[in-house]
């Protein structure tokens, strides 16, 4: 990741924020602090995010005021967490009863479908394969733990639609995974997009809805089940059912909309970027306890697929740089091996000091907030000093030669 002259790749800097619950929020806050101190944050043209990274990115692209106001809000939310407010809303409003009602109705619906399917199989009736109700419930799950979390997010984002995201901040692409089509689903201020469905209006979808869909970790939160009106590439308008879960299921690093080889005739949010910063709030090559029961084995399988996909994505960044498709990339990583940093600070928060924090949205103690934020800031600073020193020096020189410069808006780079 050494500095180098432009190789003809795109322009602009893209920032990807990985998933990882509140841990990711704190670590990424530190990364943003370092980028701001280096004069890079205002140069970023797009932020792509998943899960916990989406919560932080949406706060950055929505919160009024300066960076200090944003950081103060993030720290306050980390201290409070999102679990207790969600439980409180579940118990203190009709939302909990609605969620239970829909769970029981859909569970009964699926049990009935299973029994009918078994009966038809015993009777050798092949027509069962053509009965849609036997394959999937026709009932939308309009209330669940995830919709309650969405209401918590809605109070944080003041119920505003995606189109209300700040125009003086980078374009934000919040990534979710659509489970029927097994494809990426993108939310932004200018368009809500799925290459399988088309475009939807960002005026009709709340920031909170996008964030909760991106953060709906499937082992803990049900997928968002909703109908959205889309316009396809050939102009056909139709209302489609979408089942949205954690964007990390599709790509936990948030890099999906940033790859330079995507086809604009098929995909949406296609742009070329000269540099990519991929902030990753995961740990290193940790060994988990031996899984014994089925649930533990399934979790281990899920995490194994996650880890392999993320490692492949990082290798792809190396390959793209070698090919000249991007000029360079930076990979601030929570699990970074400290001994490989060329310029670690004297008061470096070590990887061991931040090991073991879970990927949930529970309230975070102040000491953990400070450690994770500082770790993100220190790792990012160290990597910038080692790999991007001449680039940041050039930016600093350019900044001094320009009296003022507009911050990037929502347009593609």
Coordinates of C-alpha atoms in Angstrom, one line a residue:
X1 CA 0.0 0.0 0.0
X2 CA 2.8 2.4 -0.7
X3 CA 2.2 5.9 -2.1
X4 CA 2.2 6.3 -5.8
X5 CA 1.2 8.5 -8.7
X6 CA -2.2 8.1 -10.2
X7 CA -2.5 5.1 -12.5
X8 CA -5.6 6.2 -14.3
X9 CA -8.1 4.9 -11.8
X10 CA -11.1 6.9 -10.8
X11 CA -11.2 10.1 -8.7
X12 CA -12.2 10.6 -5.2
X13 CA -11.8 8.7 -2.0
X14 CA -14.3 6.1 -0.8
X15 CA -14.7 5.0 2.8
X16 CA -16.2 1.6 3.8
X17 CA -17.3 1.0 7.3
X18 CA -17.8 -2.7 8.4
X19 CA -20.3 -4.2 10.6
X20 CA -19.8 -5.2 14.2
X21 CA -22.5 -3.6 16.4
X22 CA -21.5 -1.0 18.9
X23 CA -17.9 -2.2 18.7
X24 CA -17.9 -1.1 15.1
X25 CA -19.4 2.2 16.0
X26 CA -16.7 3.0 18.5
X27 CA -13.8 1.7 16.4
X28 CA -15.0 3.6 13.3
X29 CA -15.5 6.8 15.3
X30 CA -11.7 6.6 16.1
X31 CA -11.0 6.0 12.4
X32 CA -13.0 9.1 11.4
X33 CA -11.2 11.1 14.1
X34 CA -7.8 10.1 12.5
X35 CA -9.0 10.9 9.0
X36 CA -10.3 14.2 10.1
X37 CA -7.0 15.1 11.8
X38 CA -5.1 14.1 8.6
X39 CA -7.3 16.3 6.5
X40 CA -8.8 13.3 4.7
X41 CA -12.4 13.2 6.0
X42 CA -13.5 16.3 4.0
X43 CA -12.0 14.7 0.9
X44 CA -14.1 11.5 1.1
X45 CA -16.8 11.5 -1.5
X46 CA -18.8 8.4 -0.5
X47 CA -19.3 6.3 2.6
X48 CA -20.5 2.8 2.2
X49 CA -21.6 1.0 5.3
X50 CA -23.2 -2.1 6.8
X51 CA -24.7 -2.9 10.3
X52 CA -23.0 -1.1 13.1
X53 CA -21.0 0.9 10.5
X54 CA -24.3 2.1 9.1
X55 CA -25.5 3.4 12.4
X56 CA -22.3 5.5 12.8
X57 CA -22.3 6.6 9.1
X58 CA -25.9 7.7 9.3
X59 CA -25.2 9.7 12.4
X60 CA -22.3 11.4 10.7
X61 CA -24.3 12.2 7.6
X62 CA -27.4 13.4 9.6
X63 CA -26.3 15.0 12.9
X64 CA -26.5 18.8 12.8
X65 CA -23.4 20.8 13.8
X66 CA -19.7 20.0 13.6
X67 CA -17.7 16.9 14.1
X68 CA -17.6 17.5 17.9
X69 CA -21.4 17.5 18.0
X70 CA -21.4 14.2 16.0
X71 CA -18.9 12.6 18.3
X72 CA -20.7 13.7 21.4
X73 CA -23.9 12.1 20.2
X74 CA -22.2 8.9 19.2
X75 CA -20.6 8.5 22.6
X76 CA -23.9 9.3 24.4
X77 CA -25.6 6.6 22.3
X78 CA -22.9 4.1 22.9
X79 CA -23.2 4.6 26.7
X80 CA -27.0 4.2 26.5
X81 CA -27.0 1.4 24.0
X82 CA -29.9 0.3 21.9
X83 CA -31.0 -2.8 23.6
X84 CA -32.6 -1.3 26.7
X85 CA -34.5 1.4 24.8
X86 CA -35.8 -1.3 22.4
X87 CA -37.0 -3.5 25.3
X88 CA -38.5 -0.5 27.0
X89 CA -40.5 0.4 23.8
X90 CA -41.5 -3.2 23.5
X91 CA -42.9 -3.3 27.0
X92 CA -44.2 0.3 27.2
X93 CA -46.2 0.5 24.0
X94 CA -48.3 -1.6 21.7
X95 CA -45.3 -2.6 19.6
X96 CA -44.4 -5.6 21.7
X97 CA -47.9 -7.0 21.5
X98 CA -48.0 -6.4 17.7
X99 CA -44.6 -8.2 17.3
X100 CA -45.9 -11.1 19.3
X101 CA -49.1 -11.2 17.3
X102 CA -47.3 -11.3 14.0
X103 CA -44.9 -13.9 15.2
X104 CA -47.7 -16.2 16.3
X105 CA -49.7 -15.7 13.2
X106 CA -46.8 -16.4 10.8
X107 CA -45.6 -19.3 12.9
X108 CA -49.1 -20.8 12.7
X109 CA -49.3 -20.1 9.0
X110 CA -46.0 -21.9 8.4
X111 CA -46.9 -24.8 10.6
X112 CA -50.2 -25.2 8.7
X113 CA -48.3 -25.0 5.4
X114 CA -45.9 -27.7 6.5
X115 CA -48.7 -30.0 7.5
X116 CA -50.6 -29.5 4.3
X117 CA -47.4 -30.0 2.3
X118 CA -46.7 -33.3 4.1
X119 CA -50.3 -34.5 3.5
X120 CA -50.0 -33.7 -0.2
X121 CA -46.7 -35.5 -0.4
X122 CA -48.3 -38.6 1.2
X123 CA -51.1 -38.4 -1.4
X124 CA -48.5 -38.0 -4.2
X125 CA -50.1 -34.8 -5.3
X126 CA -47.5 -32.9 -7.3
X127 CA -49.6 -29.7 -7.6
X128 CA -48.2 -28.7 -4.2
X129 CA -45.1 -27.3 -6.0
X130 CA -47.2 -24.8 -7.8
X131 CA -49.0 -23.5 -4.7
X132 CA -47.2 -20.3 -3.6
X133 CA -48.5 -20.3 -0.1
X134 CA -46.8 -23.6 0.6
X135 CA -43.4 -22.1 -0.2
X136 CA -43.6 -18.8 1.6
X137 CA -46.0 -17.0 3.8
X138 CA -48.2 -14.4 2.1
X139 CA -48.4 -12.4 5.4
X140 CA -46.0 -9.5 5.8
X141 CA -44.4 -9.5 9.2
X142 CA -45.2 -5.8 9.9
X143 CA -44.1 -5.9 13.5
X144 CA -41.0 -7.6 15.1
X145 CA -38.1 -6.9 17.3
X146 CA -36.5 -5.2 14.3
X147 CA -39.4 -2.8 13.7
X148 CA -39.2 -1.9 17.4
X149 CA -35.5 -1.2 17.0
X150 CA -36.4 0.9 13.9
X151 CA -38.7 3.1 16.1
X152 CA -35.8 3.6 18.5
X153 CA -33.6 4.7 15.5
X154 CA -36.5 6.8 14.2
X155 CA -36.4 8.9 17.4
X156 CA -32.6 9.4 17.0
X157 CA -33.0 10.5 13.3
X158 CA -36.1 12.5 14.0
X159 CA -38.2 10.5 11.6
X160 CA -36.5 12.0 8.6
X161 CA -36.4 10.4 5.2
X162 CA -33.2 9.4 3.4
X163 CA -33.4 12.4 1.2
X164 CA -32.9 14.6 4.3
X165 CA -29.3 13.4 4.8
X166 CA -26.9 16.3 4.9
X167 CA -25.8 17.5 1.5
X168 CA -22.5 18.8 2.9
X169 CA -21.4 15.4 4.0
X170 CA -20.2 12.5 1.7
X171 CA -22.8 10.5 -0.2
X172 CA -23.9 7.7 2.1
X173 CA -24.8 4.2 0.7
X174 CA -26.3 2.0 3.4
X175 CA -26.1 -1.6 2.4
X176 CA -28.6 -4.3 3.3
X177 CA -29.1 -7.9 1.9
X178 CA -32.3 -8.8 0.1
X179 CA -33.0 -12.4 1.1
X180 CA -35.3 -13.5 -1.8
X181 CA -32.9 -12.5 -4.5
X182 CA -29.7 -13.0 -2.4
X183 CA -28.5 -9.6 -3.6
X184 CA -27.3 -6.2 -2.3
X185 CA -29.9 -3.6 -1.5
X186 CA -28.7 0.0 -1.4
X187 CA -30.2 3.0 0.5
X188 CA -29.0 6.6 -0.2
X189 CA -30.2 10.1 -0.3
X190 CA -30.6 10.1 -4.1
X191 CA -31.9 6.7 -4.8
X192 CA -33.0 3.4 -3.1
X193 CA -31.8 0.7 -5.4
X194 CA -31.7 -3.0 -6.1
X195 CA -30.5 -4.3 -9.5
X196 CA -33.2 -7.0 -9.3
X197 CA -36.1 -4.6 -8.6
X198 CA -35.1 -1.2 -9.8
X199 CA -35.2 2.2 -8.1
X200 CA -37.4 3.5 -5.3
X201 CA -37.8 7.0 -3.9
X202 CA -35.7 8.0 -0.9
X203 CA -38.4 10.4 0.1
X204 CA -40.6 7.5 1.1
X205 CA -38.1 5.7 3.3
X206 CA -36.8 6.8 6.7
X207 CA -33.1 6.9 7.5
X208 CA -34.1 4.7 10.5
X209 CA -35.6 2.1 8.2
X210 CA -32.4 1.9 6.2
X211 CA -30.2 1.6 9.3
X212 CA -32.4 -1.0 11.0
X213 CA -32.5 -3.1 7.8
X214 CA -28.7 -2.9 7.5
X215 CA -28.2 -3.8 11.2
X216 CA -30.8 -6.6 11.4
X217 CA -28.2 -9.3 12.3
X218 CA -30.1 -12.5 11.4
X219 CA -29.2 -14.6 14.4
X220 CA -30.8 -11.9 16.7
X221 CA -33.2 -9.8 14.7
X222 CA -35.9 -10.8 12.1
X223 CA -35.6 -9.5 8.6
X224 CA -37.5 -6.4 7.6
X225 CA -40.6 -7.5 5.6
X226 CA -42.0 -4.7 3.5
X227 CA -43.5 -3.7 0.1
X228 CA -41.9 -0.9 -1.8
X229 CA -42.8 0.7 -5.1
X230 CA -40.0 0.3 -7.7
X231 CA -39.3 1.6 -11.2
X232 CA -37.3 -0.8 -13.3
X233 CA -34.6 0.2 -15.8
X234 CA -37.2 -0.1 -18.6
X235 CA -39.6 2.2 -16.8
X236 CA -42.1 -0.4 -15.4
X237 CA -43.5 0.6 -12.0
X238 CA -44.4 -2.2 -9.6
X239 CA -44.8 -2.8 -5.9
X240 CA -42.5 -5.5 -4.7
X241 CA -42.1 -7.4 -1.5
X242 CA -38.6 -7.1 -0.1
X243 CA -37.1 -9.1 2.8
X244 CA -34.1 -7.2 4.1
X245 CA -31.5 -8.4 6.6
X246 CA -28.1 -7.3 7.8
X247 CA -25.9 -5.9 5.0
X248 CA -23.0 -7.9 6.5
X249 CA -24.7 -11.1 5.2
X250 CA -23.9 -9.9 1.7
X251 CA -20.6 -8.0 2.4
X252 CA -19.6 -7.3 6.0
X253 CA -16.9 -4.9 5.0
X254 CA -19.3 -2.6 3.1
X255 CA -17.3 -2.7 -0.1
X256 CA -20.0 -4.0 -2.4
X257 CA -20.9 -0.7 -4.1
X258 CA -17.3 0.4 -4.4
X259 CA -15.8 -2.2 -6.6
X260 CA -14.6 -0.6 -9.9
X261 CA -15.6 -3.5 -12.1
X262 CA -19.4 -3.2 -11.6
X263 CA -21.5 -2.8 -14.7
X264 CA -23.5 0.5 -14.7
X265 CA -26.0 -1.0 -17.2
X266 CA -27.0 -3.5 -14.5
X267 CA -26.0 -2.1 -11.1
X268 CA -26.7 1.1 -9.4
X269 CA -24.4 3.5 -7.5
X270 CA -21.6 2.7 -9.9
X271 CA -18.6 5.1 -9.7
X272 CA -14.8 4.9 -9.9
X273 CA -12.6 5.8 -6.9
X274 CA -8.9 6.4 -6.9
X275 CA -8.5 5.3 -3.2
X276 CA -10.5 3.1 -0.9
X277 CA -10.3 3.2 2.9
X278 CA -11.8 -0.1 4.3
X279 CA -12.3 0.2 8.1
X280 CA -12.8 -3.3 9.7
X281 CA -14.0 -3.7 13.2
X282 CA -13.3 -7.4 13.4
X283 CA -10.6 -9.3 15.4
X284 CA -7.7 -11.3 14.1
X285 CA -7.3 -15.0 13.7
X286 CA -9.0 -15.9 16.9
X287 CA -9.9 -19.5 17.9
X288 CA -13.5 -19.9 19.2
X289 CA -14.5 -22.5 21.7
X290 CA -15.4 -25.9 20.2
X291 CA -19.0 -25.9 19.0
X292 CA -20.9 -28.9 20.4
X293 CA -24.6 -28.3 19.9
X294 CA -26.4 -27.6 16.6
X295 CA -26.9 -23.9 17.3
X296 CA -23.2 -23.4 18.1
X297 CA -22.2 -25.3 15.0
X298 CA -24.5 -23.2 12.8
X299 CA -23.1 -20.1 14.4
X300 CA -19.5 -21.3 13.7
X301 CA -20.4 -22.1 10.1
X302 CA -21.9 -18.7 9.7
X303 CA -18.9 -17.0 11.1
X304 CA -16.5 -19.1 9.0
X305 CA -18.2 -18.0 5.8
X306 CA -18.1 -14.4 7.1
X307 CA -14.4 -14.6 7.7
X308 CA -13.5 -16.2 4.4
X309 CA -15.6 -13.6 2.5
X310 CA -13.9 -10.7 4.3
X311 CA -10.4 -12.1 3.7
X312 CA -11.2 -12.6 0.0
X313 CA -12.5 -8.9 -0.2
X314 CA -9.2 -7.6 1.3
X315 CA -7.2 -9.8 -1.2
X316 CA -9.3 -8.3 -4.0
X317 CA -8.2 -4.8 -2.9
X318 CA -4.6 -5.9 -3.3
X319 CA -5.4 -7.3 -6.7
X320 CA -7.2 -4.1 -7.9
X321 CA -4.3 -2.0 -6.8
X322 CA -1.8 -4.3 -8.6
X323 CA -4.0 -4.0 -11.8
X324 CA -4.2 -0.2 -11.6
X325 CA -8.0 -0.3 -11.1
X326 CA -7.4 1.8 -7.9
X327 CA -4.4 3.9 -7.0
X328 CA -4.3 2.7 -3.4
X329 CA -6.2 1.5 -0.4
X330 CA -5.9 1.6 3.4
X331 CA -7.2 -1.1 5.8
X332 CA -7.5 0.1 9.4
X333 CA -8.3 -3.1 11.2
X334 CA -9.3 -3.6 14.9
X335 CA -7.4 -6.9 14.9
X336 CA -4.3 -5.4 13.3
X337 CA -1.1 -7.1 14.5
X338 CA 0.6 -4.3 16.5
X339 CA 4.2 -5.5 15.7
X340 CA 3.5 -4.9 12.0
X341 CA 2.9 -1.2 12.5
X342 CA 5.9 0.8 11.5
X343 CA 4.9 3.9 13.5
X344 CA 2.9 2.9 16.5
X345 CA 2.4 5.6 19.2
X346 CA 4.0 5.2 22.6
X347 CA 0.6 4.9 24.3
X348 CA -0.7 2.4 21.7
X349 CA -3.9 0.6 22.8
X350 CA -2.9 -3.0 22.0
X351 CA -5.1 -5.5 20.2
X352 CA -5.2 -7.6 23.4
X353 CA -6.7 -4.6 25.3
X354 CA -9.7 -4.5 22.9
X355 CA -10.1 -8.2 22.4
X356 CA -13.4 -9.9 23.2
X357 CA -16.0 -7.2 23.0
X358 CA -19.2 -8.6 21.5
X359 CA -20.9 -7.5 18.3
X360 CA -24.2 -6.4 19.9
X361 CA -25.8 -3.1 20.6
X362 CA -25.9 -3.2 24.4
X363 CA -24.8 -0.2 26.5
X364 CA -21.0 0.2 26.4
X365 CA -18.9 1.1 29.4
X366 CA -16.9 4.3 29.2
X367 CA -13.6 2.5 29.4
X368 CA -14.5 0.3 26.4
X369 CA -15.6 3.3 24.4
X370 CA -12.3 5.1 25.1
X371 CA -10.2 2.0 24.3
X372 CA -12.0 1.2 21.0
X373 CA -12.1 4.8 19.8
X374 CA -8.5 5.3 20.6
X375 CA -7.5 2.0 19.0
X376 CA -9.3 3.1 15.8
X377 CA -7.7 6.5 15.8
X378 CA -4.2 5.1 16.5
X379 CA -4.2 2.3 14.0
X380 CA -5.5 4.7 11.3
X381 CA -2.9 7.3 12.1
X382 CA -0.1 4.7 12.1
X383 CA -1.2 3.3 8.7
X384 CA -1.5 6.8 7.2
X385 CA 2.0 7.6 8.3
X386 CA 3.4 4.4 6.9
X387 CA 1.6 4.2 3.6
X388 CA 0.0 7.5 2.7
X389 CA 2.4 10.1 4.0
X390 CA 3.2 11.7 0.7
X391 CA -0.4 11.6 -0.4
X392 CA -1.6 13.4 2.8
X393 CA 1.3 15.8 2.5
X394 CA 0.2 16.7 -1.0
X395 CA -3.4 17.2 0.2
X396 CA -2.2 19.4 3.0
X397 CA -0.3 21.5 0.5
X398 CA -3.3 21.7 -1.8
X399 CA -5.5 22.7 1.1
X400 CA -3.1 25.6 2.0
X401 CA -3.1 26.8 -1.6
X402 CA -6.9 26.9 -1.7
X403 CA -8.7 29.5 0.4
X404 CA -11.9 27.5 0.5
X405 CA -13.3 24.3 -0.9
X406 CA -16.8 22.9 -1.0
X407 CA -17.4 19.6 0.8
X408 CA -18.7 16.8 -1.4
X409 CA -22.4 16.4 -1.8
X410 CA -24.6 13.5 -2.6
X411 CA -23.5 13.1 -6.2
X412 CA -21.4 10.2 -7.4
X413 CA -17.7 10.8 -7.5

